Short mmCIF file of C-alpha atoms in Angstrom, two decimals:
data_model
loop_
_atom_site.label_atom_id
_atom_site.label_comp_id
_atom_site.label_asym_id
_atom_site.label_seq_id
_atom_site.Cartn_x
_atom_site.Cartn_y
_atom_site.Cartn_z
CA MET A 1 0.00 0.00 0.00
CA LYS A 2 2.68 2.36 1.02
CA LYS A 3 4.50 1.73 -2.20
CA ILE A 4 1.47 2.54 -4.27
CA ILE A 5 1.04 5.81 -2.46
CA LEU A 6 4.65 6.72 -2.90
CA PHE A 7 4.41 5.83 -6.55
CA THR A 8 1.33 7.97 -6.97
CA LEU A 9 3.08 10.83 -5.25
CA ALA A 10 6.11 10.41 -7.42
CA VAL A 11 3.98 10.38 -10.55
CA PHE A 12 2.21 13.53 -9.51
CA THR A 13 5.41 15.29 -8.70
CA PHE A 14 7.04 14.11 -11.88
CA SER A 15 4.08 14.99 -14.01
CA VAL A 16 3.97 18.47 -12.57
CA SER A 17 7.64 19.18 -13.02
CA GLY A 18 7.82 17.23 -16.26
CA TYR A 19 5.10 19.20 -17.96
CA ALA A 20 5.89 22.52 -16.38
CA GLN A 21 7.86 23.44 -19.41
CA LYS A 22 8.28 27.05 -20.22
CA TYR A 23 9.44 28.71 -23.36
CA PHE A 24 10.82 32.18 -23.36
CA THR A 25 12.69 34.89 -25.23
CA LYS A 26 14.18 38.23 -24.37
CA SER A 27 14.51 39.42 -27.91
CA GLY A 28 10.93 39.35 -29.09
CA LYS A 29 9.89 41.82 -31.74
CA ILE A 30 6.94 44.09 -31.14
CA THR A 31 5.99 46.76 -33.63
CA PHE A 32 3.23 49.27 -33.67
CA ASP A 33 1.75 51.47 -36.31
CA ALA A 34 -0.41 54.43 -35.36
CA THR A 35 -0.37 56.17 -38.72
CA ALA A 36 -3.56 58.04 -39.52
CA SER A 37 -4.97 57.34 -42.97
CA SER A 38 -4.32 60.92 -44.06
CA SER A 39 -0.80 61.12 -42.66
CA PRO A 40 2.08 61.97 -44.98
CA GLU A 41 4.55 60.17 -42.72
CA GLN A 42 4.58 56.78 -41.06
CA ILE A 43 4.08 56.77 -37.31
CA GLU A 44 5.60 53.43 -36.51
CA ALA A 45 8.21 51.96 -34.25
CA VAL A 46 9.84 48.68 -33.44
CA ASN A 47 11.11 47.11 -30.25
CA ARG A 48 13.38 44.10 -30.47
CA SER A 49 13.88 43.35 -26.83
CA ALA A 50 10.50 42.19 -25.64
CA THR A 51 10.40 39.45 -23.03
CA ALA A 52 7.89 36.69 -23.68
CA VAL A 53 7.09 33.52 -21.76
CA ILE A 54 4.72 30.67 -22.55
CA ASP A 55 3.95 27.93 -20.08
CA ILE A 56 2.88 25.13 -22.39
CA LYS A 57 1.25 23.18 -19.61
CA THR A 58 -1.11 25.83 -18.36
CA GLY A 59 -1.26 27.88 -21.54
CA ALA A 60 -0.21 30.96 -19.62
CA ILE A 61 1.37 33.53 -21.91
CA GLN A 62 3.04 36.76 -20.85
CA PHE A 63 4.80 39.60 -22.59
CA SER A 64 6.70 42.56 -21.25
CA VAL A 65 8.32 45.40 -23.13
CA LEU A 66 10.22 48.52 -22.14
CA VAL A 67 8.51 51.53 -23.67
CA LYS A 68 11.81 53.37 -24.10
CA GLY A 69 13.03 50.53 -26.27
CA PHE A 70 10.77 51.49 -29.16
CA SER A 71 12.82 52.92 -31.94
CA PHE A 72 11.43 55.37 -34.50
CA GLU A 73 12.83 56.52 -37.78
CA ARG A 74 12.51 60.12 -36.63
CA ALA A 75 14.12 61.06 -33.35
CA LEU A 76 11.53 63.74 -32.66
CA MET A 77 8.71 61.22 -32.92
CA GLU A 78 10.51 59.05 -30.43
CA GLU A 79 10.78 62.01 -28.09
CA HIS A 80 7.08 62.82 -28.38
CA PHE A 81 6.17 59.15 -28.00
CA ASN A 82 8.09 58.93 -24.73
CA GLU A 83 7.39 62.39 -23.39
CA ASN A 84 3.85 63.22 -24.42
CA TYR A 85 2.00 60.04 -25.18
CA MET A 86 3.42 57.07 -23.32
CA GLU A 87 5.06 59.02 -20.46
CA SER A 88 7.68 56.32 -20.30
CA ASN A 89 9.31 57.71 -17.16
CA LYS A 90 6.08 57.24 -15.27
CA PHE A 91 5.07 54.03 -17.02
CA PRO A 92 8.26 52.35 -18.14
CA LYS A 93 6.71 49.02 -19.11
CA SER A 94 3.86 47.64 -21.12
CA GLU A 95 2.71 44.14 -20.26
CA PHE A 96 0.35 41.45 -21.35
CA LYS A 97 -0.65 38.62 -19.06
CA GLY A 98 -3.05 36.06 -20.38
CA THR A 99 -3.75 32.52 -21.41
CA ILE A 100 -4.10 30.57 -24.59
CA ALA A 101 -7.78 29.69 -24.44
CA ASN A 102 -7.47 26.64 -26.66
CA ASN A 103 -4.14 25.45 -25.31
CA THR A 104 -5.25 21.81 -25.31
CA THR A 105 -5.54 21.80 -29.10
CA VAL A 106 -1.85 22.64 -29.46
CA ASP A 107 0.51 19.68 -29.57
CA TYR A 108 3.78 21.23 -28.51
CA SER A 109 5.68 18.04 -29.19
CA LYS A 110 4.82 18.05 -32.89
CA ASP A 111 5.99 20.51 -35.51
CA GLY A 112 3.17 22.44 -37.10
CA THR A 113 1.15 25.63 -37.23
CA TYR A 114 -1.59 26.16 -34.74
CA ASN A 115 -4.14 28.95 -34.61
CA VAL A 116 -4.73 30.06 -31.06
CA LYS A 117 -7.08 32.35 -29.25
CA VAL A 118 -5.41 34.45 -26.61
CA GLN A 119 -7.19 36.36 -23.90
CA GLY A 120 -5.84 38.36 -21.04
CA LYS A 121 -4.99 41.72 -19.64
CA LEU A 122 -2.98 44.30 -21.52
CA THR A 123 -1.35 47.11 -19.58
CA ILE A 124 -0.26 50.18 -21.52
CA HIS A 125 0.39 53.65 -20.07
CA GLY A 126 -0.63 52.38 -16.63
CA VAL A 127 -4.10 51.30 -17.79
CA THR A 128 -5.09 47.63 -17.80
CA LYS A 129 -7.75 46.34 -20.19
CA ASP A 130 -9.03 42.92 -21.16
CA ILE A 131 -8.25 41.95 -24.70
CA ASN A 132 -8.88 38.98 -26.97
CA THR A 133 -6.93 38.27 -30.09
CA ASP A 134 -6.21 35.55 -32.57
CA GLY A 135 -2.65 34.45 -32.85
CA LYS A 136 -0.53 31.81 -34.41
CA LEU A 137 1.99 29.41 -32.93
CA VAL A 138 4.47 27.78 -35.27
CA ILE A 139 6.30 24.92 -33.63
CA GLN A 140 9.42 23.82 -35.32
CA GLY A 141 12.46 22.03 -34.05
CA GLY A 142 11.71 22.63 -30.40
CA LYS A 143 11.09 26.34 -30.85
CA ILE A 144 7.85 28.23 -30.77
CA ASN A 145 7.26 31.20 -32.99
CA ALA A 146 4.36 33.25 -31.68
CA THR A 147 2.74 35.91 -33.84
CA ALA A 148 -0.33 38.06 -33.41
CA ASP A 149 -1.78 41.30 -34.73
CA PHE A 150 -4.33 43.35 -32.90
CA ASN A 151 -5.62 46.89 -32.64
CA VAL A 152 -5.91 49.00 -29.54
CA LEU A 153 -7.89 52.17 -29.18
CA LEU A 154 -5.49 54.76 -27.77
CA THR A 155 -8.12 56.55 -25.68
CA ASP A 156 -8.84 53.24 -23.92
CA TYR A 157 -5.39 53.53 -22.39
CA GLY A 158 -5.65 57.19 -21.50
CA ILE A 159 -3.52 58.34 -24.43
CA SER A 160 -5.05 61.42 -25.99
CA ILE A 161 -4.00 62.72 -29.36
CA PRO A 162 -4.30 66.49 -29.66
CA GLY A 163 -6.27 67.86 -32.60
CA LEU A 164 -3.16 69.44 -34.05
CA VAL A 165 -1.60 66.08 -34.91
CA ALA A 166 -4.81 64.09 -35.39
CA ASP A 167 -4.22 64.05 -39.12
CA LYS A 168 -0.98 62.18 -38.51
CA VAL A 169 -1.51 60.03 -35.44
CA GLY A 170 -4.48 57.69 -35.72
CA LYS A 171 -7.01 56.85 -33.05
CA THR A 172 -5.97 53.22 -33.00
CA ALA A 173 -2.61 51.56 -33.06
CA LYS A 174 -1.99 48.24 -34.73
CA ILE A 175 0.31 46.16 -32.59
CA SER A 176 2.19 43.25 -34.13
CA VAL A 177 3.95 40.62 -32.07
CA ASN A 178 6.55 38.27 -33.45
CA CYS A 179 8.52 36.29 -30.88
CA SER A 180 10.63 33.22 -31.25
CA LEU A 181 10.68 31.33 -27.96
CA GLU A 182 13.11 28.71 -26.78
CA LEU A 183 12.91 26.20 -24.00
CA PHE A 184 13.59 27.79 -20.64
CA LYS A 185 16.09 25.83 -18.59
CA GLY A 186 15.96 27.46 -15.24
CA MET B 1 -4.75 3.54 7.11
CA LYS B 2 -4.27 6.81 8.87
CA ARG B 3 -0.98 7.09 7.15
CA PHE B 4 -2.69 6.56 3.80
CA GLN B 5 -4.97 9.47 4.48
CA LEU B 6 -2.02 11.61 5.34
CA TYR B 7 -0.26 10.71 2.10
CA ALA B 8 -3.42 11.37 0.13
CA LEU B 9 -3.69 14.75 1.74
CA ILE B 10 -0.10 15.61 0.94
CA ALA B 11 -0.59 14.46 -2.62
CA ALA B 12 -3.73 16.52 -2.97
CA ILE B 13 -2.05 19.58 -1.55
CA SER B 14 0.99 19.22 -3.73
CA VAL B 15 -1.13 18.92 -6.85
CA PHE B 16 -3.35 21.77 -5.82
CA ALA B 17 -0.42 23.97 -4.96
CA ASN B 18 1.23 23.24 -8.27
CA THR B 19 -1.80 24.09 -10.38
CA ALA B 20 -2.66 27.11 -8.33
CA SER B 21 0.78 28.58 -8.69
CA ALA B 22 0.87 27.84 -12.40
CA GLN B 23 -2.17 30.05 -12.88
CA ASP B 24 -0.98 33.04 -10.96
CA GLU B 25 2.75 32.96 -11.07
CA ASP B 26 4.63 35.75 -12.69
CA LEU B 27 6.37 33.99 -15.52
CA LEU B 28 8.19 37.14 -16.53
CA SER B 29 10.01 37.60 -13.27
CA MET B 30 10.90 33.92 -13.37
CA VAL B 31 12.92 34.33 -16.55
CA GLY B 32 14.37 37.59 -15.30
CA GLY B 33 11.96 39.94 -17.01
CA ASP B 34 13.14 42.67 -14.71
CA GLU B 35 16.65 43.29 -15.83
CA LYS B 36 19.15 44.93 -13.61
CA PRO B 37 19.00 48.70 -13.86
CA GLN B 38 21.11 49.74 -16.75
CA LYS B 39 22.75 53.05 -17.17
CA GLU B 40 20.30 55.26 -18.94
CA ARG B 41 20.63 58.83 -20.10
CA VAL B 42 18.16 61.29 -18.63
CA LYS B 43 16.59 62.88 -21.67
CA TYR B 44 14.51 65.89 -22.54
CA ALA B 45 15.55 68.29 -19.77
CA PHE B 46 14.61 71.11 -22.11
CA LYS B 47 12.45 71.15 -25.21
CA SER B 48 15.15 72.72 -27.26
CA PRO B 49 18.92 73.26 -27.30
CA ARG B 50 18.31 76.86 -26.20
CA VAL B 51 16.58 77.83 -22.97
CA ILE B 52 15.59 81.16 -24.53
CA ASN B 53 18.75 83.02 -25.45
CA SER B 54 21.30 80.82 -23.72
CA HIS B 55 22.37 77.36 -24.71
CA SER B 56 20.68 74.63 -22.70
CA ILE B 57 22.05 71.26 -21.62
CA GLU B 58 19.88 69.68 -24.30
CA PHE B 59 21.28 68.54 -27.62
CA LEU B 60 19.79 67.91 -31.00
CA ASN B 61 19.40 64.28 -31.89
CA PRO B 62 22.12 62.96 -34.17
CA GLY B 63 21.31 63.44 -37.82
CA THR B 64 18.84 66.25 -37.29
CA LEU B 65 18.87 69.83 -38.50
CA ASP B 66 17.19 72.52 -36.47
CA PHE B 67 16.22 75.58 -38.48
CA ARG B 68 15.56 78.37 -36.02
CA ILE B 69 14.14 81.82 -36.59
CA LEU B 70 14.43 84.09 -33.60
CA HIS B 71 12.53 87.36 -33.45
CA ARG B 72 12.77 90.23 -31.01
CA PHE B 73 10.40 93.11 -31.46
CA GLY B 74 10.83 96.68 -30.28
CA GLN B 75 10.44 97.86 -26.71
CA LEU B 76 7.02 97.62 -25.14
CA ASP B 77 7.33 101.07 -23.60
CA GLN B 78 7.19 102.68 -27.01
CA GLY B 79 3.45 102.36 -26.76
CA TYR B 80 0.83 102.43 -29.46
CA LYS B 81 2.91 104.66 -31.73
CA ASN B 82 5.04 101.64 -32.55
CA PHE B 83 2.33 99.14 -31.66
CA PHE B 84 4.17 98.18 -28.47
CA GLY B 85 7.28 97.38 -30.40
CA LEU B 86 5.76 95.07 -32.96
CA ASP B 87 6.49 97.57 -35.75
CA GLN B 88 10.17 96.88 -35.36
CA ALA B 89 11.80 93.53 -35.41
CA SER B 90 15.26 92.18 -35.08
CA MET B 91 15.96 88.61 -36.00
CA ARG B 92 18.50 85.85 -36.07
CA MET B 93 18.23 82.79 -38.18
CA SER B 94 20.34 79.77 -37.68
CA PHE B 95 21.03 76.23 -38.72
CA ASP B 96 22.03 73.87 -35.96
CA PHE B 97 23.13 70.30 -36.57
CA GLY B 98 23.06 67.34 -34.24
CA ILE B 99 26.23 65.35 -34.89
CA MET B 100 26.31 62.96 -31.96
CA HIS B 101 24.08 62.67 -28.93
CA ASN B 102 26.51 64.91 -27.08
CA LEU B 103 27.91 67.03 -29.90
CA MET B 104 26.27 69.72 -31.98
CA ALA B 105 27.27 72.76 -33.96
CA GLY B 106 25.48 75.71 -35.47
CA VAL B 107 25.78 78.90 -37.48
CA GLY B 108 23.58 81.97 -37.29
CA ARG B 109 23.17 85.44 -38.68
CA SER B 110 21.61 88.31 -36.76
CA THR B 111 20.11 91.58 -37.93
CA PHE B 112 21.62 93.24 -34.87
CA LYS B 113 25.08 94.47 -35.99
CA LYS B 114 24.78 92.17 -39.05
CA GLU B 115 26.59 89.68 -36.93
CA LEU B 116 27.52 86.15 -37.92
CA ASP B 117 28.07 83.59 -35.23
CA ALA B 118 29.03 79.97 -34.96
CA PHE B 119 29.42 77.56 -32.09
CA VAL B 120 30.27 74.02 -31.09
CA LYS B 121 28.68 72.42 -28.06
CA TYR B 122 29.95 69.23 -26.49
CA ALA B 123 28.93 67.37 -23.36
CA PRO B 124 31.62 65.21 -21.75
CA ILE B 125 29.19 64.22 -18.98
CA ARG B 126 25.48 63.61 -19.36
CA GLN B 127 22.98 63.10 -16.60
CA SER B 128 22.08 59.45 -16.25
CA THR B 129 20.49 56.97 -13.90
CA GLY B 130 21.17 53.38 -12.99
CA GLY B 131 24.34 51.42 -13.33
CA LYS B 132 27.78 52.46 -12.32
CA LEU B 133 29.25 55.84 -13.13
CA SER B 134 25.88 57.52 -13.52
CA SER B 135 26.02 61.27 -13.15
CA PRO B 136 23.48 63.50 -11.43
CA VAL B 137 24.23 66.39 -13.77
CA THR B 138 25.04 67.17 -17.35
CA LEU B 139 28.14 69.17 -18.11
CA ALA B 140 28.22 70.84 -21.49
CA LEU B 141 30.94 73.02 -22.94
CA VAL B 142 30.31 75.63 -25.57
CA SER B 143 32.80 77.52 -27.64
CA GLY B 144 31.62 80.19 -30.04
CA ILE B 145 32.77 82.98 -32.25
CA THR B 146 30.97 86.07 -33.51
CA MET B 147 31.80 88.40 -36.36
CA ASP B 148 30.50 91.93 -36.53
CA GLY B 149 29.31 92.79 -40.04
CA MET B 150 28.85 96.53 -39.68
CA PRO B 151 30.91 99.05 -41.74
CA TRP B 152 33.95 100.29 -39.84
CA ALA B 153 33.07 103.04 -37.42
CA ASP B 154 36.21 104.94 -38.37
CA PRO B 155 37.39 103.99 -41.87
CA SER B 156 40.27 106.48 -41.70
CA ARG B 157 42.32 104.39 -39.33
CA THR B 158 43.85 100.99 -39.97
CA ASN B 159 41.19 98.40 -39.34
CA TYR B 160 41.96 94.74 -38.89
CA PHE B 161 39.62 91.92 -39.72
CA THR B 162 40.24 90.42 -36.31
CA SER B 163 38.73 93.52 -34.74
CA ARG B 164 35.37 92.24 -35.87
CA LEU B 165 35.69 89.06 -33.88
CA ALA B 166 34.64 88.11 -30.42
CA TYR B 167 34.73 84.74 -28.71
CA TYR B 168 32.81 83.12 -25.94
CA PHE B 169 33.46 80.10 -23.81
CA GLN B 170 30.83 78.59 -21.61
CA ALA B 171 30.36 75.66 -19.28
CA ILE B 172 26.81 74.59 -18.56
CA ILE B 173 26.02 72.47 -15.54
CA GLY B 174 22.42 71.38 -15.44
CA ARG B 175 20.10 68.82 -14.03
CA LYS B 176 16.63 67.59 -14.77
CA PHE B 177 15.38 67.39 -11.20
CA SER B 178 12.02 65.91 -12.10
CA GLU B 179 9.78 65.40 -15.10
CA GLY B 180 8.63 68.98 -14.77
CA PHE B 181 11.63 70.88 -13.45
CA SER B 182 15.08 71.47 -14.91
CA LEU B 183 17.71 73.97 -13.85
CA GLN B 184 21.13 74.93 -15.12
CA VAL B 185 23.93 77.36 -14.33
CA SER B 186 26.38 78.53 -16.94
CA PRO B 187 29.59 80.41 -16.17
CA THR B 188 30.56 82.24 -19.32
CA MET B 189 33.47 84.28 -20.55
CA VAL B 190 33.18 86.62 -23.50
CA HIS B 191 36.30 88.03 -25.10
CA ARG B 192 36.01 90.96 -27.48
CA ASN B 193 39.00 91.72 -29.65
CA LEU B 194 38.02 95.36 -30.02
CA VAL B 195 35.98 97.37 -27.58
CA GLN B 196 34.39 100.74 -28.08
CA LEU B 197 36.10 102.75 -25.36
CA GLU B 198 39.56 102.54 -23.94
CA GLY B 199 38.19 101.82 -20.48
CA ASP B 200 35.98 98.94 -21.60
CA PRO B 201 37.31 95.55 -20.63
CA ASN B 202 37.99 92.99 -23.34
CA ASN B 203 37.02 90.11 -21.13
CA ILE B 204 33.62 89.86 -19.54
CA TYR B 205 32.67 87.16 -17.08
CA ALA B 206 29.07 86.23 -16.44
CA LEU B 207 27.04 83.59 -14.66
CA GLY B 208 23.84 82.41 -16.25
CA VAL B 209 20.88 80.66 -14.66
CA GLY B 210 18.24 79.02 -16.80
CA GLY B 211 15.32 76.81 -16.00
CA ARG B 212 12.17 75.17 -17.11
CA LEU B 213 8.97 74.39 -15.27
CA LYS B 214 6.50 72.26 -17.18
CA LEU B 215 2.94 73.47 -16.89
CA SER B 216 1.47 70.67 -18.99
CA LYS B 217 2.77 68.03 -21.35
CA ARG B 218 3.25 70.53 -24.12
CA ILE B 219 3.59 73.88 -22.37
CA ALA B 220 6.47 74.94 -20.17
CA LEU B 221 7.53 78.10 -18.39
CA THR B 222 11.14 79.04 -19.05
CA TRP B 223 13.51 81.66 -17.75
CA ASP B 224 17.02 82.62 -18.60
CA TYR B 225 19.18 85.15 -16.76
CA ASN B 226 22.79 86.16 -17.07
CA HIS B 227 24.54 88.12 -14.38
CA VAL B 228 27.65 89.93 -15.47
CA LEU B 229 30.16 89.44 -12.65
CA VAL B 230 33.19 91.22 -14.05
CA GLY B 231 33.38 93.83 -16.76
CA MET B 232 29.94 95.44 -16.66
CA PRO B 233 30.15 99.08 -17.83
CA ASP B 234 29.09 101.58 -15.20
CA SER B 235 25.94 102.75 -16.89
CA GLY B 236 23.64 102.03 -19.77
CA TYR B 237 23.95 98.25 -19.71
CA TYR B 238 21.87 95.68 -17.87
CA ASN B 239 21.87 91.99 -17.15
CA PRO B 240 19.73 90.12 -19.66
CA LEU B 241 16.63 88.46 -18.25
CA SER B 242 14.16 86.58 -20.38
CA VAL B 243 10.96 84.89 -19.28
CA GLY B 244 8.78 82.89 -21.58
CA VAL B 245 6.71 79.86 -22.45
CA ASP B 246 7.58 76.94 -24.69
CA ILE B 247 4.69 75.56 -26.69
CA GLU B 248 5.26 72.34 -28.47
CA THR B 249 3.28 71.16 -31.44
CA GLY B 250 4.04 68.30 -33.83
CA GLY B 251 7.35 69.19 -35.44
CA HIS B 252 7.71 72.70 -34.03
CA VAL B 253 8.59 74.29 -30.75
CA PHE B 254 7.38 77.86 -30.28
CA GLN B 255 9.18 79.83 -27.64
CA LEU B 256 7.34 83.03 -26.73
CA HIS B 257 8.97 85.37 -24.27
CA PHE B 258 9.71 88.78 -22.91
CA SER B 259 13.30 89.91 -22.72
CA ASN B 260 15.31 93.07 -22.19
CA ALA B 261 17.97 91.82 -24.60
CA THR B 262 18.03 92.64 -28.29
CA GLY B 263 20.98 90.54 -29.29
CA MET B 264 20.60 86.86 -29.85
CA ASN B 265 24.11 85.56 -29.59
CA GLU B 266 26.22 85.34 -26.44
CA ARG B 267 28.36 88.35 -27.20
CA ALA B 268 25.38 90.52 -27.95
CA PHE B 269 23.05 89.63 -25.11
CA ILE B 270 25.64 89.35 -22.39
CA THR B 271 27.63 92.46 -23.20
CA GLU B 272 25.15 94.68 -25.01
CA THR B 273 21.79 94.53 -23.34
CA THR B 274 20.52 98.07 -22.98
CA GLY B 275 16.94 97.48 -21.87
CA ASN B 276 15.93 98.00 -18.26
CA TRP B 277 13.11 95.77 -17.01
CA GLY B 278 12.27 98.32 -14.35
CA LYS B 279 11.50 100.96 -16.96
CA GLY B 280 9.50 98.64 -19.16
CA GLU B 281 12.26 98.48 -21.75
CA VAL B 282 11.27 94.96 -22.53
CA ARG B 283 10.71 93.30 -25.85
CA PHE B 284 8.34 90.64 -26.93
CA GLY B 285 10.01 87.88 -28.89
CA PHE B 286 9.59 84.41 -30.21
CA ASN B 287 11.79 81.58 -31.35
CA LEU B 288 10.53 79.25 -34.00
CA SER B 289 12.22 75.94 -34.35
CA ARG B 290 11.59 73.37 -37.03
CA VAL B 291 13.50 70.13 -36.78
CA PHE B 292 14.29 68.10 -39.87
CA GLN B 293 15.53 64.56 -39.81
CA LEU B 294 18.40 64.47 -42.28
CA LYS B 295 19.65 61.00 -41.57
CA LYS B 296 17.02 58.42 -40.85
CA LYS B 297 17.58 56.23 -37.89
CA LYS B 298 18.07 52.60 -38.66
CA LYS B 299 14.88 50.85 -37.81
CA ASP B 300 15.73 47.25 -38.51
#
């Protein structure tokens, strides 16, 4: 009897640690485009040092990015982005914490492309909102490539665009995520 | 059997604990999402590389050109006859280039004395946070030259080209104390090759104080004062004080202000300010700045 119990315990413990596999990256790419349709110039920036983690067992998925790490073609845009809109000194980070709703349909042990639905909380400019988006996981050779595109309404996150630049900066920003995650050995 | 129950309980707890933590745990901190504080430059102490008249501790971004048009109108005390000075205007236009994040240079031409001026500004130390060797202040050094373009006052005597020249050397020590408040002091020396009267000193030493107080995200109160310590003539000249607001729009910064100085380069406003604030000998002025990105930053 005792042996059975010990075995059960061992299985539980093993199963928990065995499946608690996490994939991560610290060089994820996140871009955004807030160009208004009438704008003569592109309002877009890229950040190549996003941190992303996926726990394949629970389907938990989290992203974090330093706002100051967004790089613009025009230095003045970058200044306005940090100073006037994102207030990156006050709110240095943007985060997403959520889950893959259909995590069970993804076979992480097999190469392939899986469409996923992600839901969770997105924090930008100190404001947290629930969001849902479709994304894609491409599993190949033990790596996960996670991509997603979604739009956020800037006023939802307390970012107001003054009338003077409304012809350049749009009301919504399209955010694109492209992260290649590797197994976390920690 | 009791023991069995105990084991079952432990098993249940361990499973429960594992799943519970998997839901809530902060995966990001687990992989070191919070990096160690890295050294980071404190940016945007001022909206522009000039407080009003004086150089600020701010630099142009590398690869950018700042086209500036500075206007100073006539004295307010002239009343309606001259529409409070707006009928007369003196200007300086300039091209400033950002070369590196801590190096810039510019050339300008003023109506006042038809003067040309040029300068180089370099910051060996920039205010930063985090990491080792971070500095609480920015130290910037400016070296400039001005050239008077007026006809010779006395053509009958031998005039040398060098008589038209003056130089200035300045150190600016400044700090962005908070998001909304920046302050700087700037000891300055102006050397004039030729002075008007025999008793006038060639070297003038001054101490400047400039600051910015942000009123909103896009509007800031600015002030800029220079106190001449050594070499101030006995009468007729005053220390230049300017007070204004910076208004920022998309690609422009408007600086609107009141000042008792007419000149818009260091030689002119430090050594030749003739307006007296107390008597209302103050001018309305504005600086217009349009920044162009000459070299695009690499995005990929």
